[in-house]
mmCIF file of C-alpha atoms in Angstrom:
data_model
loop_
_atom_site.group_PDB
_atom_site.id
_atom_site.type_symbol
_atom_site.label_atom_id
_atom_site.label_comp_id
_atom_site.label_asym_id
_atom_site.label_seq_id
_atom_site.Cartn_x
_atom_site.Cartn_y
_atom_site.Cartn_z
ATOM 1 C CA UNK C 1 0.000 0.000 0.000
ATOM 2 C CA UNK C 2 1.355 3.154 -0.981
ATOM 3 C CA UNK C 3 -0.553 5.067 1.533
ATOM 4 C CA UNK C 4 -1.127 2.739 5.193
ATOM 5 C CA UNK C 5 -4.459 2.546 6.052
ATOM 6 C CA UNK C 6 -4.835 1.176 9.479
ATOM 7 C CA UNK C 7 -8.236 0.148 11.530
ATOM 8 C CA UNK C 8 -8.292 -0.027 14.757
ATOM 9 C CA UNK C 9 -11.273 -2.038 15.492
ATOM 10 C CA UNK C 10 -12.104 -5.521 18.252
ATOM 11 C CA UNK C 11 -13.964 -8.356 17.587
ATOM 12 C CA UNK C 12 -18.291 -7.757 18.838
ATOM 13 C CA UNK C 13 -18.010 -3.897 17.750
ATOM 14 C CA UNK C 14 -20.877 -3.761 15.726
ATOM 15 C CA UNK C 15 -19.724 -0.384 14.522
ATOM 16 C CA UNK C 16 -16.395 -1.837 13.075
ATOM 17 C CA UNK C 17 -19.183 -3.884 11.134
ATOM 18 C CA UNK C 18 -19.784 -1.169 9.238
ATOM 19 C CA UNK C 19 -16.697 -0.118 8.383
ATOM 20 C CA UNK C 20 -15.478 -4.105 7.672
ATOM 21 C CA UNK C 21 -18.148 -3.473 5.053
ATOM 22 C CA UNK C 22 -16.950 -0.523 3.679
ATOM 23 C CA UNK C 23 -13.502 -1.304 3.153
ATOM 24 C CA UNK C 24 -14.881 -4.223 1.582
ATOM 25 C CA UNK C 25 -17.095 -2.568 -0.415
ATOM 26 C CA UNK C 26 -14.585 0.006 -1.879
ATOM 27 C CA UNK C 27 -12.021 -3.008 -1.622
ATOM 28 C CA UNK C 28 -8.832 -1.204 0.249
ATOM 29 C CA UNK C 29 -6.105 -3.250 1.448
ATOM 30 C CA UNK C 30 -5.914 -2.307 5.071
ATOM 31 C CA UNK C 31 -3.830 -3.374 8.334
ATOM 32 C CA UNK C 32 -5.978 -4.389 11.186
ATOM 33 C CA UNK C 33 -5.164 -3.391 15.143
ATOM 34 C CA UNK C 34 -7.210 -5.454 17.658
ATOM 35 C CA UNK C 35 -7.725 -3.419 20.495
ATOM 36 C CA UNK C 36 -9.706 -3.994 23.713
ATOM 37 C CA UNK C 37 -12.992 -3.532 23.728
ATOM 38 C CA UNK C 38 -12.671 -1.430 27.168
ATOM 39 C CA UNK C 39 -10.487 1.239 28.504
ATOM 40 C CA UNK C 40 -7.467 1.346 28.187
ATOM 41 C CA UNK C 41 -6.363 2.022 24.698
ATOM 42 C CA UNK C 42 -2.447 2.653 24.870
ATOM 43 C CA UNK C 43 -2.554 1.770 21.202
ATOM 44 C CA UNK C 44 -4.427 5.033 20.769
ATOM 45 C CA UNK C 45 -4.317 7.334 23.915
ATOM 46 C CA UNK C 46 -0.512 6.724 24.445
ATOM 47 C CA UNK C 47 1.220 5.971 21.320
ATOM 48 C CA UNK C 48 -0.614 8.766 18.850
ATOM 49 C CA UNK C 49 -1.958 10.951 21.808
ATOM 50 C CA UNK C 50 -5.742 10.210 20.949
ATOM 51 C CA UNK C 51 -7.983 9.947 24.204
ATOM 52 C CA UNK C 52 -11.312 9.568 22.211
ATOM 53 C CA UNK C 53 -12.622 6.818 23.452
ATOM 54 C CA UNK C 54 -14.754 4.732 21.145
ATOM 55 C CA UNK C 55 -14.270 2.331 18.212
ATOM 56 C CA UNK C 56 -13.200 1.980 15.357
ATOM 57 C CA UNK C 57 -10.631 4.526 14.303
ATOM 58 C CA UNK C 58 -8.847 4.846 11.170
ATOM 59 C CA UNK C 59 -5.805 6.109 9.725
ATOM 60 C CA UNK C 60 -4.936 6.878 6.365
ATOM 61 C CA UNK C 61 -1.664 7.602 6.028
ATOM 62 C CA UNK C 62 -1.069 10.928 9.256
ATOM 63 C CA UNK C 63 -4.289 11.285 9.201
ATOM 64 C CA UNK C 64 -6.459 9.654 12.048
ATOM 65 C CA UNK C 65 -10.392 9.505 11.495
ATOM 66 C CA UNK C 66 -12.887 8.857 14.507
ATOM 67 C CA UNK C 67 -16.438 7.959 14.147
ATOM 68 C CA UNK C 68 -17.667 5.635 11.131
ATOM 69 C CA UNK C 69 -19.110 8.742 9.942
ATOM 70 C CA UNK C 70 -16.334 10.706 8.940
ATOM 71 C CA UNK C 71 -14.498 7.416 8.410
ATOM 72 C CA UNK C 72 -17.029 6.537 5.498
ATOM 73 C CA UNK C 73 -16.411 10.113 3.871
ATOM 74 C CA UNK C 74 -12.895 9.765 4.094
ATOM 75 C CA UNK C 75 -12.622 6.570 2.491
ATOM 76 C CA UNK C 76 -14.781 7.244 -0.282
ATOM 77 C CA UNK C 77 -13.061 11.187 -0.824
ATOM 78 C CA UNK C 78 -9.298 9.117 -1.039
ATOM 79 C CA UNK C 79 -10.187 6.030 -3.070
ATOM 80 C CA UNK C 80 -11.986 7.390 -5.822
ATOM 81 C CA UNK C 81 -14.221 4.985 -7.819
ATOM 82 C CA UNK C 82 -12.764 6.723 -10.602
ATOM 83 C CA UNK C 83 -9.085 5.236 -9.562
ATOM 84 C CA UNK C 84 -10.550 1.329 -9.302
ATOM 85 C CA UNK C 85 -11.896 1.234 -6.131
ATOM 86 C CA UNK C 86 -15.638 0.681 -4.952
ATOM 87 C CA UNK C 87 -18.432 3.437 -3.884
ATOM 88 C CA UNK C 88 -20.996 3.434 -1.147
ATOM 89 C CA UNK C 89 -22.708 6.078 -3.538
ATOM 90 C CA UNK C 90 -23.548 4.764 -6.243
ATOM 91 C CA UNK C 91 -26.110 6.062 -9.003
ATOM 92 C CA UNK C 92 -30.090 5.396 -8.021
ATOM 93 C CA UNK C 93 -31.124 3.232 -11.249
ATOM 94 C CA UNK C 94 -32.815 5.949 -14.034
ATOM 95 C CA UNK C 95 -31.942 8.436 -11.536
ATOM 96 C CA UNK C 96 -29.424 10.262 -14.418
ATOM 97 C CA UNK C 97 -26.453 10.327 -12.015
ATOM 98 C CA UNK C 98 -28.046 11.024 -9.162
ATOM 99 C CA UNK C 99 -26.949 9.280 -5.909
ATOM 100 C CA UNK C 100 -28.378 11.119 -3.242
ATOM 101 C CA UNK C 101 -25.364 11.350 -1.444
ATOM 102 C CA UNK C 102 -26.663 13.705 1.394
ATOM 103 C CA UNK C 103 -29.033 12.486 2.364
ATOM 104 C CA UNK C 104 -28.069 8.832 2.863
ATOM 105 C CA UNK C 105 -25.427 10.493 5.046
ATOM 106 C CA UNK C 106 -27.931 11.886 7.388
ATOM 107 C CA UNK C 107 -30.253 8.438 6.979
ATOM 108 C CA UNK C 108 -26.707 6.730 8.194
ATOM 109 C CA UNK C 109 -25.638 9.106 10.767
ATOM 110 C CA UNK C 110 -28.935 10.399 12.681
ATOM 111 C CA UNK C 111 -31.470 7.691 11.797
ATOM 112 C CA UNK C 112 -29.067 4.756 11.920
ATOM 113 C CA UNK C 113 -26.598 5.478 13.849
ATOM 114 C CA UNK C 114 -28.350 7.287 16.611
ATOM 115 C CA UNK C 115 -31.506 6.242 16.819
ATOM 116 C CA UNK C 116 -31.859 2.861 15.731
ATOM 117 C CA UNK C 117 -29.250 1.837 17.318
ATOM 118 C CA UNK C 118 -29.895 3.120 20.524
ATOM 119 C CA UNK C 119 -32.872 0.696 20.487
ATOM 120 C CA UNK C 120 -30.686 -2.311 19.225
ATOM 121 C CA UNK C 121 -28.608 -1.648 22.537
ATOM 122 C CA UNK C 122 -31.845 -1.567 24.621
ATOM 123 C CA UNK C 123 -32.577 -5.189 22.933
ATOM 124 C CA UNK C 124 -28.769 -6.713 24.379
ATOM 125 C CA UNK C 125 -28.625 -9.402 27.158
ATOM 126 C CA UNK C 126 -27.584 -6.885 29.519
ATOM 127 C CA UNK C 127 -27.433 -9.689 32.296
ATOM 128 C CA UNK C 128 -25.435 -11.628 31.010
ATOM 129 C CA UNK C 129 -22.544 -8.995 30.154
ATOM 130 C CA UNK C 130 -19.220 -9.263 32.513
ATOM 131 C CA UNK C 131 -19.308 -6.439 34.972
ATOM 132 C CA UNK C 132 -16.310 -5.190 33.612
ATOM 133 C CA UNK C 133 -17.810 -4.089 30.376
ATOM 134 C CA UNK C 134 -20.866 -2.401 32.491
ATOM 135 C CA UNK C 135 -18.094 -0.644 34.443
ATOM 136 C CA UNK C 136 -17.021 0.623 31.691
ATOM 137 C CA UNK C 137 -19.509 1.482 29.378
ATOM 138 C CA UNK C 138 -21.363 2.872 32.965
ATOM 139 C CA UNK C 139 -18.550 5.350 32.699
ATOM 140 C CA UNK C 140 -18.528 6.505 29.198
ATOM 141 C CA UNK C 141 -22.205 7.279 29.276
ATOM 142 C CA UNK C 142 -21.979 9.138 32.409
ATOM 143 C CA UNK C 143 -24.434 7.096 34.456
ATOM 144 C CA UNK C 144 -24.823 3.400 36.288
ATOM 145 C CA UNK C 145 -26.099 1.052 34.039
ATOM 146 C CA UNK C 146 -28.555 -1.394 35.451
ATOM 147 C CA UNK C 147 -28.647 -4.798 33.562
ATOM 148 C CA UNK C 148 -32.143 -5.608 35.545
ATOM 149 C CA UNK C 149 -33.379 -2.018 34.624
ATOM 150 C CA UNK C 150 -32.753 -2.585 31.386
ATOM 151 C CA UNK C 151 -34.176 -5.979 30.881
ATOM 152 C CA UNK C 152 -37.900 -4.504 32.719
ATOM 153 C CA UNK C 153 -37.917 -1.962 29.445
ATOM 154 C CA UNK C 154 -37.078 -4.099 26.560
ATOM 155 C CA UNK C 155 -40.579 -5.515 25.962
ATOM 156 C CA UNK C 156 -41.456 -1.234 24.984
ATOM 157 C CA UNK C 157 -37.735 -1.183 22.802
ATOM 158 C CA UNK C 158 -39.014 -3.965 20.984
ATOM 159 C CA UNK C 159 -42.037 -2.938 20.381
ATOM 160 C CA UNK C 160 -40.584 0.548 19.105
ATOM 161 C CA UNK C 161 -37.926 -1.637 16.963
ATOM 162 C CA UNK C 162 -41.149 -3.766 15.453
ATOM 163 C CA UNK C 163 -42.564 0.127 14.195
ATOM 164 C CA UNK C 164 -39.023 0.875 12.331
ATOM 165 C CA UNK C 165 -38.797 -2.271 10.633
ATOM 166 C CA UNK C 166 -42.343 -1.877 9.145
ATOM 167 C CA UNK C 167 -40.789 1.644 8.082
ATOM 168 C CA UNK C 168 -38.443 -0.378 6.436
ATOM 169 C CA UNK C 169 -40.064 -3.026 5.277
ATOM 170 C CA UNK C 170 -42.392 -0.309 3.267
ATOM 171 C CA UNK C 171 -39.603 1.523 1.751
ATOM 172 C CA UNK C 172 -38.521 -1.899 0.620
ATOM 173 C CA UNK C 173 -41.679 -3.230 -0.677
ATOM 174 C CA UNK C 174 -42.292 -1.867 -4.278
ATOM 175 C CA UNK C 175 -39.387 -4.684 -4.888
ATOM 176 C CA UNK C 176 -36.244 -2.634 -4.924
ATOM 177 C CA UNK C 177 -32.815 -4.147 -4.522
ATOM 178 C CA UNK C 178 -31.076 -1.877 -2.759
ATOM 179 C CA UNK C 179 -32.741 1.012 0.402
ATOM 180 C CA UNK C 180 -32.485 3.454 -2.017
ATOM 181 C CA UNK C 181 -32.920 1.991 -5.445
ATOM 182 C CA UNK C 182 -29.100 2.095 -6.188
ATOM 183 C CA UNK C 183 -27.391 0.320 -8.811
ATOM 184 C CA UNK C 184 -25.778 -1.464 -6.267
ATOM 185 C CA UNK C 185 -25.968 -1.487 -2.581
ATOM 186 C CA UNK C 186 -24.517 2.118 -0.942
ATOM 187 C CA UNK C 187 -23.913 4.212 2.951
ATOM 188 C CA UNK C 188 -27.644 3.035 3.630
ATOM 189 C CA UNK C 189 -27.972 -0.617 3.042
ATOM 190 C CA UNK C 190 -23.904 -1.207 4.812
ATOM 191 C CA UNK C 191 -25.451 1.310 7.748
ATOM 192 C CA UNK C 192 -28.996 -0.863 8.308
ATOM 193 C CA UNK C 193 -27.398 -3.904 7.409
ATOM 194 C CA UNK C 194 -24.486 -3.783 10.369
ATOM 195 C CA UNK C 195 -27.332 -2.920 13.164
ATOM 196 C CA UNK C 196 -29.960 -5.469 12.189
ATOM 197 C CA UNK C 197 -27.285 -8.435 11.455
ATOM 198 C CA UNK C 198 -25.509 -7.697 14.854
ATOM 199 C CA UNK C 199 -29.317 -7.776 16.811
ATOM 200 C CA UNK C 200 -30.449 -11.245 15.148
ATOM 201 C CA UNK C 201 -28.767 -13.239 16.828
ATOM 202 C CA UNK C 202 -29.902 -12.150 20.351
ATOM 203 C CA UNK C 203 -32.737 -13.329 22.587
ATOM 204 C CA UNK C 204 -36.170 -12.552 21.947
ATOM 205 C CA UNK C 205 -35.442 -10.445 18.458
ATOM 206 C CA UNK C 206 -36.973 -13.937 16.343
ATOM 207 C CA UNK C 207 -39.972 -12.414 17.653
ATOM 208 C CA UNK C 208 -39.549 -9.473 15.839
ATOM 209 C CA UNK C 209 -37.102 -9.770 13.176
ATOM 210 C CA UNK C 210 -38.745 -12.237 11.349
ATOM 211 C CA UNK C 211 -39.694 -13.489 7.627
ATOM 212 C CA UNK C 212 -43.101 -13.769 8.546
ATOM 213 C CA UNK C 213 -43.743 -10.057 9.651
ATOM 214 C CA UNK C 214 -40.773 -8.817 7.438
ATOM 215 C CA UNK C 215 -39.922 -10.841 4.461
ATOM 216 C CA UNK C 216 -38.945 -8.268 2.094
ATOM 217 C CA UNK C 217 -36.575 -6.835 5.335
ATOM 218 C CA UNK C 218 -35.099 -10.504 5.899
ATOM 219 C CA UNK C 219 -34.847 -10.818 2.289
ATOM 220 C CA UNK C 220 -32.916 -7.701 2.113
ATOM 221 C CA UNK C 221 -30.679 -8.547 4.833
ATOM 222 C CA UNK C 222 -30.081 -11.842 3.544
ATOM 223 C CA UNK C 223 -28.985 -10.288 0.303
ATOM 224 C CA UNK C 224 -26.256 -7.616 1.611
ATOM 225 C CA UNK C 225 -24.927 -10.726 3.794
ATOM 226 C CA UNK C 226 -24.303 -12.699 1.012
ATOM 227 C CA UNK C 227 -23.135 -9.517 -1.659
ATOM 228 C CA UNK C 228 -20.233 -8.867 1.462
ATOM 229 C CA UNK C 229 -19.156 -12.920 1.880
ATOM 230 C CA UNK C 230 -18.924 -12.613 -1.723
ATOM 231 C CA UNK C 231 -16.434 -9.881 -1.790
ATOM 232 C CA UNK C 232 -14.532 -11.469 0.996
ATOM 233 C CA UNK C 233 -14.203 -14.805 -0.831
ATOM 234 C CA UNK C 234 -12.952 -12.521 -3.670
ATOM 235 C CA UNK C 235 -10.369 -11.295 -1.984
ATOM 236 C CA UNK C 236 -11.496 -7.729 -1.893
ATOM 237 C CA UNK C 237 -10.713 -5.209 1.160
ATOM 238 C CA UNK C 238 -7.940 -7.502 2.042
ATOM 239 C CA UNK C 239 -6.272 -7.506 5.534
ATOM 240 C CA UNK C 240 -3.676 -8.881 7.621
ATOM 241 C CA UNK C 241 -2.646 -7.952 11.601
ATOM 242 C CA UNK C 242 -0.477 -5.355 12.856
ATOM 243 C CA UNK C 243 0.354 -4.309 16.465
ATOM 244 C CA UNK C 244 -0.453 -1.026 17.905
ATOM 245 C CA UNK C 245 3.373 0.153 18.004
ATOM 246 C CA UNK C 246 4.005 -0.634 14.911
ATOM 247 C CA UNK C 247 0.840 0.804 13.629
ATOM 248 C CA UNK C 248 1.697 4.143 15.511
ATOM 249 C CA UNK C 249 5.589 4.046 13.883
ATOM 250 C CA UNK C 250 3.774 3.517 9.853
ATOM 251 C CA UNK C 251 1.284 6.611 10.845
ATOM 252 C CA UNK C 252 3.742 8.419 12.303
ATOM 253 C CA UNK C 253 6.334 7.685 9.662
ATOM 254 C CA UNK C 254 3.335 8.401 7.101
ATOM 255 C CA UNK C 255 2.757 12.131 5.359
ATOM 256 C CA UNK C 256 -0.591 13.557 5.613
ATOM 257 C CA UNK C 257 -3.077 14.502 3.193
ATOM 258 C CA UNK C 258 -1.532 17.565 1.516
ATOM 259 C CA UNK C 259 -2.787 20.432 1.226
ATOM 260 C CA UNK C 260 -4.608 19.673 4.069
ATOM 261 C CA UNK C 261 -8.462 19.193 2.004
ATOM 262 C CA UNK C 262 -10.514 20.364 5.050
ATOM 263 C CA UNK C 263 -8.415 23.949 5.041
ATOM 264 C CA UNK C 264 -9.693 26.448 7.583
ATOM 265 C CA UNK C 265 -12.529 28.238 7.442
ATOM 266 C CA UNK C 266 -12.650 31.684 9.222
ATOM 267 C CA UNK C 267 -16.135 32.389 9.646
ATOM 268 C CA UNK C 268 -16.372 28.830 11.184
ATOM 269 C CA UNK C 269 -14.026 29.311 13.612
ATOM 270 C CA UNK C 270 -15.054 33.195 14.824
ATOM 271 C CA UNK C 271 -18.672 31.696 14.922
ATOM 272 C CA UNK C 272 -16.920 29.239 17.722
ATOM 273 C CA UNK C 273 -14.256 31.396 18.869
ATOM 274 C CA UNK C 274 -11.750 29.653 17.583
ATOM 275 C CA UNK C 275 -8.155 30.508 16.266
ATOM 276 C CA UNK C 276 -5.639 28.024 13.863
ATOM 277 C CA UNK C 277 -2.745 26.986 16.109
ATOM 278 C CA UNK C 278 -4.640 27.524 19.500
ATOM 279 C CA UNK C 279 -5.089 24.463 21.498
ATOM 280 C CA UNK C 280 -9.006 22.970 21.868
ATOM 281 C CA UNK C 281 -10.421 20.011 23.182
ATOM 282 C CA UNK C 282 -12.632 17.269 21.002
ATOM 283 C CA UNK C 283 -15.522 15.265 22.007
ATOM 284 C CA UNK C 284 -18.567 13.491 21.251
ATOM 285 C CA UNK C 285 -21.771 15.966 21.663
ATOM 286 C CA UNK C 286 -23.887 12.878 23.725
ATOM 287 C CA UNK C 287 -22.015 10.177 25.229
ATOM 288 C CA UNK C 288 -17.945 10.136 25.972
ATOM 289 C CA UNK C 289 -17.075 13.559 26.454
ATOM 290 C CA UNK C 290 -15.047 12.639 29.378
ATOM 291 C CA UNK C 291 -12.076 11.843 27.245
ATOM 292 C CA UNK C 292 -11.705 14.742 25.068
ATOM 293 C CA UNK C 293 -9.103 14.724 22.397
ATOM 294 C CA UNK C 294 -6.703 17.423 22.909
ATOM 295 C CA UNK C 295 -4.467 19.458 20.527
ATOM 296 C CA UNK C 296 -3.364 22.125 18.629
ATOM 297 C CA UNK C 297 -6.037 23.066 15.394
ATOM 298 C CA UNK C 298 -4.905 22.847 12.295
ATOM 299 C CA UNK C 299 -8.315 22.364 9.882
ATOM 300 C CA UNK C 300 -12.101 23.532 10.116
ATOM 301 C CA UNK C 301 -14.761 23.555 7.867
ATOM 302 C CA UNK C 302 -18.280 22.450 7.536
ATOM 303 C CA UNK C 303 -17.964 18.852 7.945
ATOM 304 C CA UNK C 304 -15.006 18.523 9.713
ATOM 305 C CA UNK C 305 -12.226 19.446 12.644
ATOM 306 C CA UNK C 306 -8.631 18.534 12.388
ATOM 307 C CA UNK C 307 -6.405 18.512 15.565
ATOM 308 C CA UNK C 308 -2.562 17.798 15.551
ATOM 309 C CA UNK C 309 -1.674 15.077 18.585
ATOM 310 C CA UNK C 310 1.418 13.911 20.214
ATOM 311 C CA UNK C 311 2.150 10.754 21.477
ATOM 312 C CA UNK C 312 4.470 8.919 22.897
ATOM 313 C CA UNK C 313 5.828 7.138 18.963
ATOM 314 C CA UNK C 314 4.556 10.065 17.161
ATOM 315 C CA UNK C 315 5.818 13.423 17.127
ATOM 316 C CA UNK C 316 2.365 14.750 15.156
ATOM 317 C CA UNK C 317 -0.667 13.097 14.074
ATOM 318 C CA UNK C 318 -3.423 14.527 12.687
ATOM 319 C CA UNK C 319 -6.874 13.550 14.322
ATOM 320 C CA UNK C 320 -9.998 14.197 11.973
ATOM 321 C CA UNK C 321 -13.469 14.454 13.742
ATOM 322 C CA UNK C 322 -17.414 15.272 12.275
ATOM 323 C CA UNK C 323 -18.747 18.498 12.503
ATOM 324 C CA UNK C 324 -22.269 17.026 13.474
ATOM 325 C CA UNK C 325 -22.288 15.304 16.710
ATOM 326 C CA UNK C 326 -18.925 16.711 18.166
ATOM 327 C CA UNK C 327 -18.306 19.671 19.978
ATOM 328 C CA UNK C 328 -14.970 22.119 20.279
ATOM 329 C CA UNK C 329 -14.098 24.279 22.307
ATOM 330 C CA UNK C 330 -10.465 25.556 23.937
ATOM 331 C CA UNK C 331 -8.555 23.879 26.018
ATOM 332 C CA UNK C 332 -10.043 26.206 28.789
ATOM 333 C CA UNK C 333 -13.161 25.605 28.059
ATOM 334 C CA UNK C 334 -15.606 23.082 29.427
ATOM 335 C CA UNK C 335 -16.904 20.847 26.716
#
């Protein structure tokens, strides 16, 4: 690979699912970092200076990505379908080159990502997760979780998951391939697809997730599962295993993306009171924002802020996070 790209991912994160599928999808060679699926990170927080606090991340090259989000944009901005690789937008079929790239990102990052899968959490065996996990998911979302608690309200979050997959099952039922009539599947179907495969298998969701209620749904689901095992067999999106210090040495060893694409907007930044070079603090706008990301800016636009770390391999690495559910602010102030 002439550029590294390097995921930092662990086995049961449903959102490193998603990306799985994208890299397949676009087939990128990639390195993959197994990290734990609790705090701590050194692979992250230590060697590259990154204290964010959820997975998966993803370098390309210097430049670090958090949340699947900005990861998907990323991946799709660098390997161009017009250099070889795959797209996750892809035309809508007689739609004259349309591919509705928008708003599939706001169907994958608000409806999907928020809040359908805030329900697919409320559906987990929460009893029969090691305390150690509770711990420490307890801490990132600020509050004790009860795995009794939890297990008295699921019989209401599966009745509100039964109401989205008839949503889905409708949009689906004129006898489309793909969510959104693409020419072949796209952001939507690998966003829907990672959060109803990762559910299936748990108890209770046969009940509702089902080809008797939902056979154009299962149907569906079936066919992404079997277009992404297809891919794999195929060799595409191929990846071997890398350590975290040696992942850390390649990124920091790596150039970033020059000239720096997101640039720095100056009405953005006066709007948040914000200055290139002064040193802010990064964090997720719900959940997590007791590990803020710090560092000096060095990119701000619309969609995106760039940060440059320093850890204890790297000397600078540049940390890209969404616009849309994060939050800056200095160093001095609270987030």
């Amino acid at each position: 690979m002439a550029v590294p790209v390097i995921f930092y991912r662990y086995d049961g994160s449903p959102f490193s699912k998603k990306v799985d599928s994208i890299l397949r999808l676009k087939n990128i060679p990639h390195a993959k970092v197994d990290v734990s699926s609790i705090l701590p990170r050194p692979e992250l927080s230590d060697f590259l200076g990154i204290a964010y606090r959820r997975i998966p991340v993803l370098a390309i090259g210097n430049d670090v990505y958090c949340d699947t989000s900005l990861i998907a944009s990323a991946l799709e901005r660098q390997f161009k379908a017009s250099d070889g690789y795959g797209t996750i937008f892809p035309d809508v079929k007689d739609g004259q080159g349309a591919n509705d790239a928008g708003i599939q990102k706001l169907f994958s990052m608000f409806y999907c990502d928020r809040a359908l899968f805030s329900l697919a959490t409320g559906s987990l065996p929460w009893h029969t997760l090691p305390a150690t996990f509770l711990d420490d998911r307890s801490t990132m979302i600020g509050t004790k979780i009860d795995p009794q608690a939890m297990l008295a309200q699921q019989p209401a979050v599966l009745s509100k998951l039964t109401s989205h997959l008839d949503l889905v099952e409708q949009q689906l039922s004129d006898g489309r391939e793909w969510l959104f009539n693409t020419i072949s599947p796209a952001l939507s179907d690998i966003s829907l697809h990672f959060i109803l495969s990762w559910i299936q298998p748990f108890p209770d969701i046969e009940g509702v997730l089902n080809g008797q209620k939902f056979p154009t749904t299962l149907a569906w689901l079936d066919r992404f599962t079997d277009f992404i095992i297809q891919k794999a067999d195929g060799g595409a999106g191929s990846s071997y295993p890398l350590d975290g210090r040696s992942a850390a040495e390649l990124i920091a060893s790596a150039d970033h993306e020059t000239p720096l694409e997101v640039g720095l907007d100056e009405v953005e930044a006066s709007r948040l009171n914000l200055t290139a070079g002064s040193t802010v603090g990064v964090a997720p706008d719900d959940y997590g924002q007791s590990h803020p990301t710090q560092g000096k800016l060095v990119g701000l636009n619309r969609e995106e802020i760039v940060i440059e770390t320093k850890g204890s391999v790297s000397e600078s690495v540049r940390v890209h996070f969404p616009r849309l559910g994060f939050v800056v602010a200095a160093r001095e102030t609270k987030l």
